[in-house]
Amino acid sequence: MQPEISVVIPVYCEAAGIRVTLREVEKYLSQCASTWEIVVVDDGSKDSTWDEIAALSAGMPGLRGLRLSRNFGKEAAVSAGLAAARGRAVVLMDGDMQHPPSLLPTLVQTWRTGEADIVEAVKSSRGNESAMSAARAKLFYLILRAFSGHDLNGASDYKLLDQRVVEAYRTMKERNVFFRGMVSWMGFRTTQIPFEVEPRIAGDSGWSVFGLIRLAAVAVTSFSTFPLHLITIFGLIFFAFSVLLGIHTVYMKLSGAAINGFTTVILLLLIIGSSLMIGLGIIGEYLARIYEEVKQRPRYIVSQELPGPGR
């Protein structure tokens, strides 16, 4: 039987808090949904997260588990969960309790009105986040908005998606995915609900500076070709500058006021050389995305599964 609501929770090394999270999700789902399932995707955790999920599945009939063969990254784990979800609406949320399960009834009731296909939980504040983490997040969204045109500041992965949205997401077969950007790009009717980010129930965030930089590169190159146009713009600017400098140099030579020296030449070489390297780097990012796509490898590999009949 198709459940009314599916909740997809990608997790990585959340053994310390996964029991509490799933019990809370089960409690609020029981209040707002007649039939439901919880799909937990273990993204190759190195701790006992999978053992905790397996132990809980014995006493939680609506729990399903997917274990990926290795750590493919959160975006791949999200794709695995959305591919497995069977509900008429699917809620995606994190497994560290920063996405409060108490908001589930509000998301479901808003969806039932039929006025929106996507019910998006938006951060009204970032909670007890360090200044460095907040600065990294702000820079990430600033870069994404500047290059892709998508303003996702305050957005989160905590969303309810109607089955039509999930089906549309499944048709997008690219390997490099950015869930928030893809949902925004699809353009379905969306309503927003603010929420306060709760403290993590256990452990620390798995996002590193390198991980955020890589996510930003994927997000920008997946949704915009503007960085490629920047190379042309810089080329035109330097061409105009070189023409003006050439006219000035000829004038100084003819007037007998030319000064011997290599400062200007060295400076120009450094500017042009660095610009060329940046341009090659931008082109390289797009070539890397193309290379990864043409190999047509799967986004993820499921090594184990805990089926659940749904409730």
Coordinates of C-alpha atoms in Angstrom, one line a residue:
M1 CA 0.0 0.0 0.0
Q2 CA 1.3 3.5 -0.9
P3 CA 1.9 5.5 2.3
E4 CA 0.6 9.0 2.5
I5 CA 3.8 10.5 3.8
S6 CA 7.4 9.4 3.3
V7 CA 10.2 10.9 5.4
V8 CA 13.7 10.6 3.9
I9 CA 16.6 11.1 6.3
P10 CA 20.2 10.9 4.9
V11 CA 22.7 10.3 7.7
Y12 CA 26.5 10.0 8.1
C13 CA 28.1 8.9 11.4
E14 CA 25.0 9.7 13.5
A15 CA 25.0 6.6 15.7
A16 CA 24.9 8.7 18.9
G17 CA 21.6 10.4 18.1
I18 CA 19.8 8.4 15.4
R19 CA 17.6 6.6 17.9
V20 CA 16.3 9.8 19.4
T21 CA 15.7 11.4 16.0
L22 CA 13.8 8.4 14.6
R23 CA 11.6 8.1 17.7
E24 CA 10.8 11.8 17.5
V25 CA 10.0 11.6 13.8
E26 CA 7.8 8.6 14.4
K27 CA 5.9 10.4 17.2
Y28 CA 5.0 13.4 15.1
L29 CA 4.2 11.4 12.0
S30 CA 1.7 9.3 14.0
Q31 CA 0.0 12.6 14.8
C32 CA -0.4 13.9 11.3
A33 CA -0.4 11.0 8.8
S34 CA -2.7 8.1 8.4
T35 CA 0.0 5.9 6.7
W36 CA 3.7 6.7 6.6
E37 CA 7.2 5.4 6.2
I38 CA 10.7 6.6 7.2
V39 CA 13.5 6.0 4.7
V40 CA 16.9 6.3 6.3
V41 CA 19.9 6.4 4.0
D42 CA 23.2 5.6 5.6
D43 CA 25.8 7.3 3.5
G44 CA 28.7 4.9 4.2
S45 CA 29.0 5.8 7.9
K46 CA 32.2 4.7 9.6
D47 CA 30.6 4.2 13.0
S48 CA 27.7 2.0 14.2
T49 CA 24.9 4.0 12.5
W50 CA 23.7 1.1 10.4
D51 CA 23.7 -1.2 13.4
E52 CA 21.4 1.3 15.2
I53 CA 19.1 1.5 12.2
A54 CA 18.9 -2.3 11.9
A55 CA 18.1 -2.7 15.6
L56 CA 15.4 0.0 15.4
S57 CA 13.8 -1.6 12.4
A58 CA 12.7 -4.7 14.4
G59 CA 10.4 -2.6 16.5
M60 CA 9.4 0.2 14.0
P61 CA 7.4 -1.3 11.2
G62 CA 7.4 1.9 9.1
L63 CA 11.2 2.1 9.1
R64 CA 13.2 1.3 5.9
G65 CA 16.9 1.5 5.6
L66 CA 19.3 1.9 2.7
R67 CA 23.1 1.5 3.2
L68 CA 25.3 2.9 0.5
S69 CA 28.5 1.0 -0.3
R70 CA 30.7 4.0 0.6
N71 CA 30.4 7.7 1.4
F72 CA 29.0 9.2 -1.9
G73 CA 28.1 12.5 -0.3
K74 CA 24.9 14.0 1.0
E75 CA 23.5 14.9 -2.4
A76 CA 23.8 11.3 -3.6
A77 CA 22.2 10.0 -0.4
V78 CA 19.3 12.4 -1.0
S79 CA 18.9 11.1 -4.5
A80 CA 18.9 7.5 -3.1
G81 CA 16.2 8.3 -0.6
L82 CA 14.0 10.1 -3.1
A83 CA 14.3 7.2 -5.5
A84 CA 13.2 4.7 -2.8
A85 CA 10.4 6.9 -1.3
R86 CA 6.8 5.7 -2.1
G87 CA 4.6 8.3 -0.4
R88 CA 2.2 10.7 -2.0
A89 CA 4.3 13.4 -0.4
V90 CA 8.0 13.1 0.6
V91 CA 9.6 15.1 3.4
L92 CA 13.4 15.4 3.4
M93 CA 15.1 16.3 6.6
D94 CA 18.5 15.9 8.4
G95 CA 19.1 13.3 11.0
D96 CA 20.8 15.5 13.6
M97 CA 17.6 17.1 15.0
Q98 CA 18.5 20.6 13.6
H99 CA 15.4 20.2 11.5
P100 CA 12.8 19.9 14.3
P101 CA 10.4 16.9 13.8
S102 CA 7.8 19.0 15.6
L103 CA 7.4 21.0 12.3
L104 CA 6.2 17.9 10.4
P105 CA 2.4 18.3 11.2
T106 CA 2.6 21.9 9.9
L107 CA 4.3 20.8 6.7
V108 CA 1.8 18.1 6.1
Q109 CA -1.3 20.2 6.9
T110 CA 0.0 23.0 4.6
W111 CA 0.5 20.5 1.7
R112 CA -3.0 19.0 2.2
T113 CA -4.6 22.4 1.4
G114 CA -3.5 21.8 -2.2
E115 CA -2.1 25.4 -2.5
A116 CA 1.5 24.4 -2.9
D117 CA 3.5 21.5 -4.4
I118 CA 6.5 22.3 -2.3
V119 CA 6.4 23.3 1.4
E120 CA 9.8 24.6 2.3
A121 CA 11.1 25.2 5.8
V122 CA 13.2 28.3 5.8
K123 CA 15.7 29.2 8.5
S124 CA 14.6 32.3 10.4
S125 CA 18.0 32.1 12.2
R126 CA 21.0 29.8 12.0
G127 CA 20.9 28.9 15.7
N128 CA 24.0 28.5 17.8
E129 CA 26.3 28.5 14.9
S130 CA 29.9 29.8 15.1
A131 CA 30.9 33.0 13.4
M132 CA 33.2 31.1 11.1
S133 CA 30.4 28.7 10.0
A134 CA 28.0 31.5 9.5
A135 CA 30.5 33.4 7.4
R136 CA 31.2 30.3 5.2
A137 CA 27.5 29.8 4.6
K138 CA 26.9 33.5 3.8
L139 CA 29.8 33.4 1.3
F140 CA 28.4 30.2 -0.3
Y141 CA 25.0 31.7 -0.9
L142 CA 26.5 35.0 -2.1
I143 CA 28.5 33.2 -4.7
L144 CA 25.6 31.0 -5.8
R145 CA 23.3 34.0 -6.1
A146 CA 25.9 36.1 -8.0
F147 CA 26.7 33.4 -10.6
S148 CA 23.5 31.3 -10.9
G149 CA 20.7 33.8 -10.2
H150 CA 19.1 31.5 -7.5
D151 CA 18.7 33.3 -4.1
L152 CA 18.8 30.4 -1.6
N153 CA 19.8 32.4 1.4
G154 CA 18.0 30.8 4.4
A155 CA 16.9 27.8 2.4
S156 CA 17.4 24.4 3.8
D157 CA 16.9 20.8 2.7
Y158 CA 14.0 20.5 5.1
K159 CA 11.2 20.3 2.5
L160 CA 7.9 18.5 1.7
L161 CA 7.6 17.6 -1.9
D162 CA 4.5 16.5 -3.6
Q163 CA 4.7 13.2 -5.6
R164 CA 4.7 15.2 -8.8
V165 CA 7.8 17.1 -7.7
V166 CA 9.6 13.9 -6.7
E167 CA 8.8 12.3 -10.1
A168 CA 10.1 15.4 -11.9
Y169 CA 13.3 15.2 -9.8
R170 CA 13.8 11.6 -10.7
T171 CA 13.8 12.5 -14.5
M172 CA 16.9 14.6 -14.0
K173 CA 19.7 12.1 -14.6
E174 CA 22.8 14.3 -14.2
R175 CA 25.4 12.9 -11.8
N176 CA 26.4 16.2 -10.2
V177 CA 23.3 17.2 -8.3
F178 CA 22.5 20.1 -6.0
F179 CA 19.1 19.4 -4.4
R180 CA 18.1 22.9 -3.3
G181 CA 19.0 24.4 -6.6
M182 CA 17.2 21.7 -8.6
V183 CA 14.0 22.1 -6.6
S184 CA 14.1 25.8 -7.1
W185 CA 14.8 25.4 -10.8
M186 CA 11.8 23.2 -11.4
G187 CA 9.5 26.1 -10.5
F188 CA 6.6 24.3 -8.8
R189 CA 4.3 26.2 -6.5
T190 CA 6.1 26.8 -3.3
T191 CA 5.2 28.1 0.1
Q192 CA 7.6 28.8 2.9
I193 CA 7.4 28.1 6.7
P194 CA 10.0 29.7 9.0
F195 CA 11.7 27.6 11.7
E196 CA 14.5 28.0 14.3
V197 CA 17.5 25.8 13.8
E198 CA 17.8 23.5 16.8
P199 CA 21.2 22.4 18.3
R200 CA 22.7 19.2 17.1
I201 CA 21.7 16.3 19.2
A202 CA 25.2 14.8 19.1
G203 CA 28.5 15.2 17.2
D204 CA 29.7 17.9 14.9
S205 CA 28.8 19.0 11.4
G206 CA 30.3 16.8 8.7
W207 CA 30.8 19.8 6.3
S208 CA 34.4 21.0 5.9
V209 CA 35.7 24.1 4.2
F210 CA 36.8 21.9 1.2
G211 CA 33.3 20.2 1.1
L212 CA 31.6 23.6 0.9
I213 CA 33.9 24.8 -1.8
R214 CA 33.3 21.7 -3.8
L215 CA 29.5 22.0 -3.3
A216 CA 29.7 25.6 -4.4
A217 CA 31.6 24.6 -7.6
V218 CA 29.0 22.0 -8.4
A219 CA 26.1 24.3 -7.7
V220 CA 27.5 27.1 -9.8
T221 CA 28.6 25.0 -12.8
S222 CA 25.3 23.0 -12.7
F223 CA 23.1 26.1 -13.0
S224 CA 25.0 28.8 -14.8
T225 CA 27.5 29.4 -17.6
F226 CA 28.2 32.9 -16.4
P227 CA 31.8 32.1 -15.2
L228 CA 32.6 31.2 -18.8
H229 CA 31.4 34.5 -20.0
L230 CA 33.6 36.2 -17.4
I231 CA 36.6 35.0 -19.4
T232 CA 35.4 36.8 -22.5
I233 CA 34.7 40.0 -20.4
F234 CA 38.1 40.0 -18.8
G235 CA 39.7 39.4 -22.3
L236 CA 37.9 42.5 -23.7
I237 CA 38.9 44.6 -20.7
F238 CA 42.5 43.7 -21.0
F239 CA 42.4 44.2 -24.8
A240 CA 41.0 47.7 -24.3
F241 CA 43.7 48.4 -21.7
S242 CA 46.5 47.1 -24.0
V243 CA 45.3 49.4 -26.8
L244 CA 45.3 52.4 -24.5
L245 CA 48.7 51.4 -23.1
G246 CA 50.1 50.9 -26.6
I247 CA 48.9 54.4 -27.7
H248 CA 50.5 55.9 -24.6
T249 CA 53.8 54.0 -25.2
V250 CA 54.0 55.2 -28.9
Y251 CA 53.3 58.7 -27.8
M252 CA 56.0 58.7 -25.1
K253 CA 58.5 57.2 -27.6
L254 CA 57.8 59.8 -30.3
S255 CA 58.0 62.6 -27.8
G256 CA 61.3 61.4 -26.5
A257 CA 60.0 61.0 -23.0
A258 CA 60.1 57.2 -22.9
I259 CA 61.7 55.8 -19.7
N260 CA 63.7 52.6 -19.9
G261 CA 62.7 49.8 -17.5
F262 CA 60.8 46.6 -17.2
T263 CA 58.3 47.4 -14.4
T264 CA 55.4 47.9 -16.7
V265 CA 56.2 44.8 -18.7
I266 CA 56.6 42.6 -15.7
L267 CA 53.3 43.9 -14.2
L268 CA 51.4 43.2 -17.4
L269 CA 52.9 39.7 -17.7
L270 CA 51.8 38.9 -14.1
I271 CA 48.2 40.3 -14.7
I272 CA 47.8 38.5 -18.1
G273 CA 49.3 35.3 -16.8
S274 CA 47.2 35.1 -13.7
S275 CA 44.1 35.9 -15.8
L276 CA 44.9 33.1 -18.2
M277 CA 45.3 30.7 -15.3
I278 CA 42.0 31.7 -13.7
G279 CA 40.3 31.3 -17.1
L280 CA 41.8 27.9 -17.6
G281 CA 40.7 26.9 -14.2
I282 CA 37.1 28.0 -14.9
I283 CA 37.1 26.0 -18.2
G284 CA 38.6 23.1 -16.3
E285 CA 35.7 23.0 -13.8
Y286 CA 33.2 22.7 -16.7
L287 CA 35.3 20.1 -18.4
A288 CA 35.4 18.1 -15.2
R289 CA 31.6 18.2 -14.9
I290 CA 31.3 17.0 -18.5
Y291 CA 33.8 14.3 -17.9
E292 CA 32.0 13.0 -14.9
E293 CA 28.6 13.1 -16.8
V294 CA 29.8 11.2 -19.9
K295 CA 31.1 8.3 -17.9
Q296 CA 27.4 7.7 -16.8
R297 CA 28.4 6.1 -13.5
P298 CA 25.5 5.8 -11.0
R299 CA 25.2 8.5 -8.3
Y300 CA 25.3 5.9 -5.6
I301 CA 25.4 2.1 -5.0
V302 CA 23.1 0.5 -2.4
S303 CA 24.9 -2.4 -0.6
Q304 CA 22.2 -3.3 1.9
E305 CA 18.5 -2.7 2.4
L306 CA 16.1 -3.1 5.3
P307 CA 12.6 -3.3 3.8
G308 CA 9.7 -2.2 5.8
P309 CA 6.0 -2.7 4.8
G310 CA 4.9 0.7 5.8
R311 CA 2.2 1.4 8.4

